[in-house]
JSON list of C-alpha atoms in Angstrom, two decimals:
[
{"chain": "A", "resi": 1, "resn": "UNK", "atom": "CA", "xyz": [-22.26, -3.33, 1.70]},
{"chain": "A", "resi": 2, "resn": "UNK", "atom": "CA", "xyz": [-19.30, -4.19, 3.83]},
{"chain": "A", "resi": 3, "resn": "UNK", "atom": "CA", "xyz": [-17.30, -1.50, 5.62]},
{"chain": "A", "resi": 4, "resn": "UNK", "atom": "CA", "xyz": [-13.60, -1.92, 6.49]},
{"chain": "A", "resi": 5, "resn": "UNK", "atom": "CA", "xyz": [-11.54, 0.70, 8.30]},
{"chain": "A", "resi": 6, "resn": "UNK", "atom": "CA", "xyz": [-8.24, 0.48, 6.49]},
{"chain": "A", "resi": 7, "resn": "UNK", "atom": "CA", "xyz": [-5.88, 3.07, 7.84]},
{"chain": "A", "resi": 8, "resn": "UNK", "atom": "CA", "xyz": [-5.87, 5.95, 10.29]},
{"chain": "A", "resi": 9, "resn": "UNK", "atom": "CA", "xyz": [-3.48, 8.64, 9.25]},
{"chain": "A", "resi": 10, "resn": "UNK", "atom": "CA", "xyz": [-2.69, 12.23, 10.19]},
{"chain": "A", "resi": 11, "resn": "UNK", "atom": "CA", "xyz": [-1.51, 14.47, 7.43]},
{"chain": "A", "resi": 12, "resn": "UNK", "atom": "CA", "xyz": [-1.01, 18.16, 6.92]},
{"chain": "A", "resi": 13, "resn": "UNK", "atom": "CA", "xyz": [-3.29, 20.27, 4.78]},
{"chain": "A", "resi": 14, "resn": "UNK", "atom": "CA", "xyz": [-2.42, 23.83, 3.81]},
{"chain": "A", "resi": 15, "resn": "UNK", "atom": "CA", "xyz": [-3.56, 25.42, 7.09]},
{"chain": "A", "resi": 16, "resn": "UNK", "atom": "CA", "xyz": [-4.27, 22.72, 9.63]},
{"chain": "A", "resi": 17, "resn": "UNK", "atom": "CA", "xyz": [-3.87, 19.08, 10.56]},
{"chain": "A", "resi": 18, "resn": "UNK", "atom": "CA", "xyz": [-6.87, 16.89, 9.84]},
{"chain": "A", "resi": 19, "resn": "UNK", "atom": "CA", "xyz": [-7.48, 13.41, 11.15]},
{"chain": "A", "resi": 20, "resn": "UNK", "atom": "CA", "xyz": [-8.54, 11.21, 8.27]},
{"chain": "A", "resi": 21, "resn": "UNK", "atom": "CA", "xyz": [-10.00, 7.75, 8.21]},
{"chain": "A", "resi": 22, "resn": "UNK", "atom": "CA", "xyz": [-10.35, 6.05, 4.87]},
{"chain": "A", "resi": 23, "resn": "UNK", "atom": "CA", "xyz": [-12.70, 3.13, 4.71]},
{"chain": "A", "resi": 24, "resn": "UNK", "atom": "CA", "xyz": [-13.64, 1.03, 1.75]},
{"chain": "A", "resi": 25, "resn": "UNK", "atom": "CA", "xyz": [-17.22, 0.30, 0.86]},
{"chain": "A", "resi": 26, "resn": "UNK", "atom": "CA", "xyz": [-17.56, -2.65, -1.46]},
{"chain": "A", "resi": 27, "resn": "UNK", "atom": "CA", "xyz": [-20.68, -3.37, -3.46]},
{"chain": "A", "resi": 28, "resn": "UNK", "atom": "CA", "xyz": [-21.13, -6.17, -5.96]},
{"chain": "A", "resi": 29, "resn": "UNK", "atom": "CA", "xyz": [-19.83, -3.91, -8.74]},
{"chain": "A", "resi": 30, "resn": "UNK", "atom": "CA", "xyz": [-17.27, -1.40, -7.41]},
{"chain": "A", "resi": 31, "resn": "UNK", "atom": "CA", "xyz": [-15.11, -0.43, -4.49]},
{"chain": "A", "resi": 32, "resn": "UNK", "atom": "CA", "xyz": [-15.53, 3.10, -3.11]},
{"chain": "A", "resi": 33, "resn": "UNK", "atom": "CA", "xyz": [-13.19, 5.08, -0.90]},
{"chain": "A", "resi": 34, "resn": "UNK", "atom": "CA", "xyz": [-15.04, 7.07, 1.75]},
{"chain": "A", "resi": 35, "resn": "UNK", "atom": "CA", "xyz": [-12.99, 9.92, 3.22]},
{"chain": "A", "resi": 36, "resn": "UNK", "atom": "CA", "xyz": [-14.06, 10.99, 6.69]},
{"chain": "A", "resi": 37, "resn": "UNK", "atom": "CA", "xyz": [-12.59, 13.60, 9.00]},
{"chain": "A", "resi": 38, "resn": "UNK", "atom": "CA", "xyz": [-12.59, 14.87, 12.57]},
{"chain": "A", "resi": 39, "resn": "UNK", "atom": "CA", "xyz": [-12.46, 11.62, 14.45]},
{"chain": "A", "resi": 40, "resn": "UNK", "atom": "CA", "xyz": [-14.59, 10.47, 16.29]},
{"chain": "A", "resi": 41, "resn": "UNK", "atom": "CA", "xyz": [-17.48, 12.20, 14.45]},
{"chain": "A", "resi": 42, "resn": "UNK", "atom": "CA", "xyz": [-16.42, 10.73, 11.08]},
{"chain": "A", "resi": 43, "resn": "UNK", "atom": "CA", "xyz": [-18.14, 13.37, 8.97]},
{"chain": "A", "resi": 44, "resn": "UNK", "atom": "CA", "xyz": [-18.07, 12.27, 5.33]},
{"chain": "A", "resi": 45, "resn": "UNK", "atom": "CA", "xyz": [-15.84, 14.45, 3.13]},
{"chain": "A", "resi": 46, "resn": "UNK", "atom": "CA", "xyz": [-16.06, 12.65, -0.17]},
{"chain": "A", "resi": 47, "resn": "UNK", "atom": "CA", "xyz": [-16.77, 9.30, -1.78]},
{"chain": "A", "resi": 48, "resn": "UNK", "atom": "CA", "xyz": [-14.55, 8.13, -4.65]},
{"chain": "A", "resi": 49, "resn": "UNK", "atom": "CA", "xyz": [-15.18, 5.25, -7.03]},
{"chain": "A", "resi": 50, "resn": "UNK", "atom": "CA", "xyz": [-11.69, 3.75, -6.73]},
{"chain": "A", "resi": 51, "resn": "UNK", "atom": "CA", "xyz": [-11.57, 0.28, -8.31]},
{"chain": "A", "resi": 52, "resn": "UNK", "atom": "CA", "xyz": [-13.91, -2.11, -10.09]},
{"chain": "A", "resi": 53, "resn": "UNK", "atom": "CA", "xyz": [-13.25, -4.66, -7.31]},
{"chain": "A", "resi": 54, "resn": "UNK", "atom": "CA", "xyz": [-12.38, -4.74, -3.59]},
{"chain": "A", "resi": 55, "resn": "UNK", "atom": "CA", "xyz": [-9.71, -2.41, -2.20]},
{"chain": "A", "resi": 56, "resn": "UNK", "atom": "CA", "xyz": [-7.48, -4.58, -0.03]},
{"chain": "A", "resi": 57, "resn": "UNK", "atom": "CA", "xyz": [-4.82, -2.16, 1.23]},
{"chain": "A", "resi": 58, "resn": "UNK", "atom": "CA", "xyz": [-4.29, 1.60, 1.59]},
{"chain": "A", "resi": 59, "resn": "UNK", "atom": "CA", "xyz": [-1.14, 3.51, 2.55]},
{"chain": "A", "resi": 60, "resn": "UNK", "atom": "CA", "xyz": [-0.20, 7.20, 2.80]},
{"chain": "A", "resi": 61, "resn": "UNK", "atom": "CA", "xyz": [3.24, 8.32, 1.68]},
{"chain": "A", "resi": 62, "resn": "UNK", "atom": "CA", "xyz": [5.37, 9.94, 4.42]},
{"chain": "A", "resi": 63, "resn": "UNK", "atom": "CA", "xyz": [5.24, 13.38, 2.75]},
{"chain": "A", "resi": 64, "resn": "UNK", "atom": "CA", "xyz": [1.43, 13.50, 2.80]},
{"chain": "A", "resi": 65, "resn": "UNK", "atom": "CA", "xyz": [1.29, 14.17, -0.96]},
{"chain": "A", "resi": 66, "resn": "UNK", "atom": "CA", "xyz": [-0.11, 10.79, -2.04]},
{"chain": "A", "resi": 67, "resn": "UNK", "atom": "CA", "xyz": [-1.90, 7.70, -0.88]},
{"chain": "A", "resi": 68, "resn": "UNK", "atom": "CA", "xyz": [-1.95, 4.38, -2.70]},
{"chain": "A", "resi": 69, "resn": "UNK", "atom": "CA", "xyz": [-4.62, 1.71, -2.89]},
{"chain": "A", "resi": 70, "resn": "UNK", "atom": "CA", "xyz": [-4.17, -1.94, -3.79]},
{"chain": "A", "resi": 71, "resn": "UNK", "atom": "CA", "xyz": [-7.09, -3.92, -5.09]},
{"chain": "A", "resi": 72, "resn": "UNK", "atom": "CA", "xyz": [-8.36, -7.36, -6.03]},
{"chain": "A", "resi": 73, "resn": "UNK", "atom": "CA", "xyz": [-8.17, -6.22, -9.66]},
{"chain": "A", "resi": 74, "resn": "UNK", "atom": "CA", "xyz": [-4.34, -6.47, -9.30]},
{"chain": "A", "resi": 75, "resn": "UNK", "atom": "CA", "xyz": [-3.93, -2.70, -9.74]},
{"chain": "A", "resi": 76, "resn": "UNK", "atom": "CA", "xyz": [-2.14, -0.23, -7.49]},
{"chain": "A", "resi": 77, "resn": "UNK", "atom": "CA", "xyz": [-3.59, 3.28, -7.79]},
{"chain": "A", "resi": 78, "resn": "UNK", "atom": "CA", "xyz": [-1.70, 6.39, -6.69]},
{"chain": "A", "resi": 79, "resn": "UNK", "atom": "CA", "xyz": [-3.94, 9.24, -5.50]},
{"chain": "A", "resi": 80, "resn": "UNK", "atom": "CA", "xyz": [-3.17, 12.93, -5.01]},
{"chain": "A", "resi": 81, "resn": "UNK", "atom": "CA", "xyz": [-4.26, 13.83, -1.46]},
{"chain": "A", "resi": 82, "resn": "UNK", "atom": "CA", "xyz": [-5.09, 17.50, -2.19]},
{"chain": "A", "resi": 83, "resn": "UNK", "atom": "CA", "xyz": [-6.97, 16.93, -5.46]},
{"chain": "A", "resi": 84, "resn": "UNK", "atom": "CA", "xyz": [-8.37, 13.45, -4.62]},
{"chain": "A", "resi": 85, "resn": "UNK", "atom": "CA", "xyz": [-7.68, 12.21, -8.15]},
{"chain": "A", "resi": 86, "resn": "UNK", "atom": "CA", "xyz": [-5.88, 9.11, -9.32]},
{"chain": "A", "resi": 87, "resn": "UNK", "atom": "CA", "xyz": [-2.60, 10.27, -10.87]},
{"chain": "A", "resi": 88, "resn": "UNK", "atom": "CA", "xyz": [-1.11, 6.91, -11.83]},
{"chain": "A", "resi": 89, "resn": "UNK", "atom": "CA", "xyz": [-1.84, 3.17, -11.93]},
{"chain": "A", "resi": 90, "resn": "UNK", "atom": "CA", "xyz": [0.72, 0.41, -11.57]},
{"chain": "A", "resi": 91, "resn": "UNK", "atom": "CA", "xyz": [-0.29, -2.80, -13.34]},
{"chain": "A", "resi": 92, "resn": "UNK", "atom": "CA", "xyz": [2.69, -5.14, -13.11]},
{"chain": "A", "resi": 93, "resn": "UNK", "atom": "CA", "xyz": [1.07, -7.61, -10.68]},
{"chain": "A", "resi": 94, "resn": "UNK", "atom": "CA", "xyz": [-1.25, -10.38, -11.87]},
{"chain": "A", "resi": 95, "resn": "UNK", "atom": "CA", "xyz": [-2.87, -11.30, -8.53]},
{"chain": "A", "resi": 96, "resn": "UNK", "atom": "CA", "xyz": [-4.82, -9.19, -5.98]},
{"chain": "A", "resi": 97, "resn": "UNK", "atom": "CA", "xyz": [-2.55, -6.66, -4.27]},
{"chain": "A", "resi": 98, "resn": "UNK", "atom": "CA", "xyz": [-2.08, -7.73, -0.64]},
{"chain": "A", "resi": 99, "resn": "UNK", "atom": "CA", "xyz": [0.35, -5.13, 0.67]},
{"chain": "A", "resi": 100, "resn": "UNK", "atom": "CA", "xyz": [1.87, -1.72, -0.07]},
{"chain": "A", "resi": 101, "resn": "UNK", "atom": "CA", "xyz": [4.62, 0.40, 1.46]},
{"chain": "A", "resi": 102, "resn": "UNK", "atom": "CA", "xyz": [6.16, 3.78, 0.64]},
{"chain": "A", "resi": 103, "resn": "UNK", "atom": "CA", "xyz": [9.87, 4.31, 1.24]},
{"chain": "A", "resi": 104, "resn": "UNK", "atom": "CA", "xyz": [10.97, 6.71, 4.00]},
{"chain": "A", "resi": 105, "resn": "UNK", "atom": "CA", "xyz": [11.34, 9.59, 1.52]},
{"chain": "A", "resi": 106, "resn": "UNK", "atom": "CA", "xyz": [8.16, 8.77, -0.43]},
{"chain": "A", "resi": 107, "resn": "UNK", "atom": "CA", "xyz": [10.11, 8.21, -3.67]},
{"chain": "A", "resi": 108, "resn": "UNK", "atom": "CA", "xyz": [9.54, 4.44, -3.96]},
{"chain": "A", "resi": 109, "resn": "UNK", "atom": "CA", "xyz": [6.45, 2.27, -3.64]},
{"chain": "A", "resi": 110, "resn": "UNK", "atom": "CA", "xyz": [6.65, -1.47, -2.99]},
{"chain": "A", "resi": 111, "resn": "UNK", "atom": "CA", "xyz": [3.65, -3.64, -3.81]},
{"chain": "A", "resi": 112, "resn": "UNK", "atom": "CA", "xyz": [3.18, -7.39, -3.53]},
{"chain": "A", "resi": 113, "resn": "UNK", "atom": "CA", "xyz": [0.64, -10.14, -4.01]},
{"chain": "A", "resi": 114, "resn": "UNK", "atom": "CA", "xyz": [0.51, -13.87, -4.71]},
{"chain": "A", "resi": 115, "resn": "UNK", "atom": "CA", "xyz": [2.89, -13.22, -7.60]},
{"chain": "A", "resi": 116, "resn": "UNK", "atom": "CA", "xyz": [6.34, -14.49, -6.75]},
{"chain": "A", "resi": 117, "resn": "UNK", "atom": "CA", "xyz": [7.92, -11.06, -6.84]},
{"chain": "A", "resi": 118, "resn": "UNK", "atom": "CA", "xyz": [7.68, -7.65, -5.19]},
{"chain": "A", "resi": 119, "resn": "UNK", "atom": "CA", "xyz": [7.32, -4.69, -7.51]},
{"chain": "A", "resi": 120, "resn": "UNK", "atom": "CA", "xyz": [9.28, -1.58, -6.50]},
{"chain": "A", "resi": 121, "resn": "UNK", "atom": "CA", "xyz": [8.33, 1.49, -8.54]},
{"chain": "A", "resi": 122, "resn": "UNK", "atom": "CA", "xyz": [9.41, 5.11, -8.67]},
{"chain": "A", "resi": 123, "resn": "UNK", "atom": "CA", "xyz": [6.42, 7.08, -7.40]},
{"chain": "A", "resi": 124, "resn": "UNK", "atom": "CA", "xyz": [6.78, 10.16, -9.64]},
{"chain": "A", "resi": 125, "resn": "UNK", "atom": "CA", "xyz": [7.20, 8.30, -12.94]},
{"chain": "A", "resi": 126, "resn": "UNK", "atom": "CA", "xyz": [5.67, 4.88, -12.27]},
{"chain": "A", "resi": 127, "resn": "UNK", "atom": "CA", "xyz": [8.74, 3.19, -13.73]},
{"chain": "A", "resi": 128, "resn": "UNK", "atom": "CA", "xyz": [9.87, -0.16, -12.37]},
{"chain": "A", "resi": 129, "resn": "UNK", "atom": "CA", "xyz": [13.04, 0.18, -10.30]},
{"chain": "A", "resi": 130, "resn": "UNK", "atom": "CA", "xyz": [13.35, -3.43, -9.08]},
{"chain": "A", "resi": 131, "resn": "UNK", "atom": "CA", "xyz": [11.53, -6.72, -9.16]},
{"chain": "A", "resi": 132, "resn": "UNK", "atom": "CA", "xyz": [12.43, -8.63, -5.99]},
{"chain": "A", "resi": 133, "resn": "UNK", "atom": "CA", "xyz": [12.06, -12.35, -6.69]},
{"chain": "A", "resi": 134, "resn": "UNK", "atom": "CA", "xyz": [10.31, -14.47, -4.04]},
{"chain": "A", "resi": 135, "resn": "UNK", "atom": "CA", "xyz": [9.68, -18.20, -3.85]},
{"chain": "A", "resi": 136, "resn": "UNK", "atom": "CA", "xyz": [6.11, -17.79, -2.64]},
{"chain": "A", "resi": 137, "resn": "UNK", "atom": "CA", "xyz": [3.31, -15.21, -2.14]},
{"chain": "A", "resi": 138, "resn": "UNK", "atom": "CA", "xyz": [4.18, -12.13, -0.09]},
{"chain": "A", "resi": 139, "resn": "UNK", "atom": "CA", "xyz": [1.97, -11.21, 2.88]},
{"chain": "A", "resi": 140, "resn": "UNK", "atom": "CA", "xyz": [3.52, -7.91, 3.93]},
{"chain": "A", "resi": 141, "resn": "UNK", "atom": "CA", "xyz": [6.15, -5.36, 2.94]},
{"chain": "A", "resi": 142, "resn": "UNK", "atom": "CA", "xyz": [7.54, -2.49, 5.02]},
{"chain": "A", "resi": 143, "resn": "UNK", "atom": "CA", "xyz": [10.29, 0.05, 4.34]},
{"chain": "A", "resi": 144, "resn": "UNK", "atom": "CA", "xyz": [12.73, 1.07, 7.05]},
{"chain": "A", "resi": 145, "resn": "UNK", "atom": "CA", "xyz": [11.73, 4.48, 8.46]},
{"chain": "A", "resi": 146, "resn": "UNK", "atom": "CA", "xyz": [15.08, 6.13, 7.58]},
{"chain": "A", "resi": 147, "resn": "UNK", "atom": "CA", "xyz": [16.87, 3.98, 4.98]},
{"chain": "A", "resi": 148, "resn": "UNK", "atom": "CA", "xyz": [16.15, 2.34, 1.60]},
{"chain": "A", "resi": 149, "resn": "UNK", "atom": "CA", "xyz": [15.76, -1.09, 3.22]},
{"chain": "A", "resi": 150, "resn": "UNK", "atom": "CA", "xyz": [12.67, -3.22, 2.58]},
{"chain": "A", "resi": 151, "resn": "UNK", "atom": "CA", "xyz": [11.52, -5.98, 4.94]},
{"chain": "A", "resi": 152, "resn": "UNK", "atom": "CA", "xyz": [9.01, -8.54, 3.70]},
{"chain": "A", "resi": 153, "resn": "UNK", "atom": "CA", "xyz": [7.37, -11.77, 4.80]},
{"chain": "A", "resi": 154, "resn": "UNK", "atom": "CA", "xyz": [6.28, -14.57, 2.49]},
{"chain": "A", "resi": 155, "resn": "UNK", "atom": "CA", "xyz": [4.28, -17.77, 2.74]},
{"chain": "A", "resi": 156, "resn": "UNK", "atom": "CA", "xyz": [7.37, -19.93, 2.33]},
{"chain": "A", "resi": 157, "resn": "UNK", "atom": "CA", "xyz": [6.74, -22.76, 4.79]},
{"chain": "A", "resi": 158, "resn": "UNK", "atom": "CA", "xyz": [6.00, -25.55, 2.30]},
{"chain": "A", "resi": 159, "resn": "UNK", "atom": "CA", "xyz": [8.68, -28.22, 2.33]},
{"chain": "A", "resi": 160, "resn": "UNK", "atom": "CA", "xyz": [11.31, -26.15, 4.11]},
{"chain": "A", "resi": 161, "resn": "UNK", "atom": "CA", "xyz": [10.21, -26.40, 7.72]},
{"chain": "A", "resi": 162, "resn": "UNK", "atom": "CA", "xyz": [8.69, -28.90, 10.11]},
{"chain": "A", "resi": 163, "resn": "UNK", "atom": "CA", "xyz": [4.98, -28.88, 9.18]},
{"chain": "A", "resi": 164, "resn": "UNK", "atom": "CA", "xyz": [4.02, -29.61, 12.82]},
{"chain": "A", "resi": 165, "resn": "UNK", "atom": "CA", "xyz": [5.10, -26.18, 14.03]},
{"chain": "A", "resi": 166, "resn": "UNK", "atom": "CA", "xyz": [4.50, -22.61, 12.97]},
{"chain": "A", "resi": 167, "resn": "UNK", "atom": "CA", "xyz": [7.38, -20.98, 11.14]},
{"chain": "A", "resi": 168, "resn": "UNK", "atom": "CA", "xyz": [7.88, -17.65, 9.50]},
{"chain": "A", "resi": 169, "resn": "UNK", "atom": "CA", "xyz": [10.68, -15.67, 8.01]},
{"chain": "A", "resi": 170, "resn": "UNK", "atom": "CA", "xyz": [11.34, -12.00, 7.47]},
{"chain": "A", "resi": 171, "resn": "UNK", "atom": "CA", "xyz": [13.60, -11.16, 4.54]},
{"chain": "A", "resi": 172, "resn": "UNK", "atom": "CA", "xyz": [15.45, -7.95, 3.69]},
{"chain": "A", "resi": 173, "resn": "UNK", "atom": "CA", "xyz": [16.11, -6.24, 0.37]},
{"chain": "A", "resi": 174, "resn": "UNK", "atom": "CA", "xyz": [18.48, -3.33, -0.03]},
{"chain": "A", "resi": 175, "resn": "UNK", "atom": "CA", "xyz": [21.43, -4.17, 2.17]},
{"chain": "A", "resi": 176, "resn": "UNK", "atom": "CA", "xyz": [24.70, -2.80, 0.75]},
{"chain": "A", "resi": 177, "resn": "UNK", "atom": "CA", "xyz": [27.21, -5.28, -0.65]},
{"chain": "A", "resi": 178, "resn": "UNK", "atom": "CA", "xyz": [30.22, -5.95, 1.57]},
{"chain": "A", "resi": 179, "resn": "UNK", "atom": "CA", "xyz": [32.60, -6.27, -1.37]}
]
């Protein structure tokens, strides 16, 4: 089994603040989420069978109510932090989910992969809000900490730039129209 530490996150429980590390354990059949607390002891809290294939990314929402996992099975799963149950799955991507990001208020979730679009969903209903078209696979997405503004980076170097040098672009979605 292979162990990956995916994200270190503080969040509030009902009476105290716990330090949580979520790591994914991948076997040949399933991907498990192992929840550990009280860093650095890393006492195991619970193990959850999360996806039938590797978990690639994990993010907590800013309110501490949910966390989301993205997997090689092309699914994004939304988990309730208090109950540790999957409350919703998003299945609009066709390729392994590479990156996830919750908006500053926790109401939107952006997910991306090798598909040539970024899926932006409403967290509470799972409905698609936007599909941001891209010309190439997306490596990372990140919401602005205070505004509904999404930054993202794609693998868009082919044919557009000098192949002898490294190039990269960051794009924005959500800027208001000037008209």
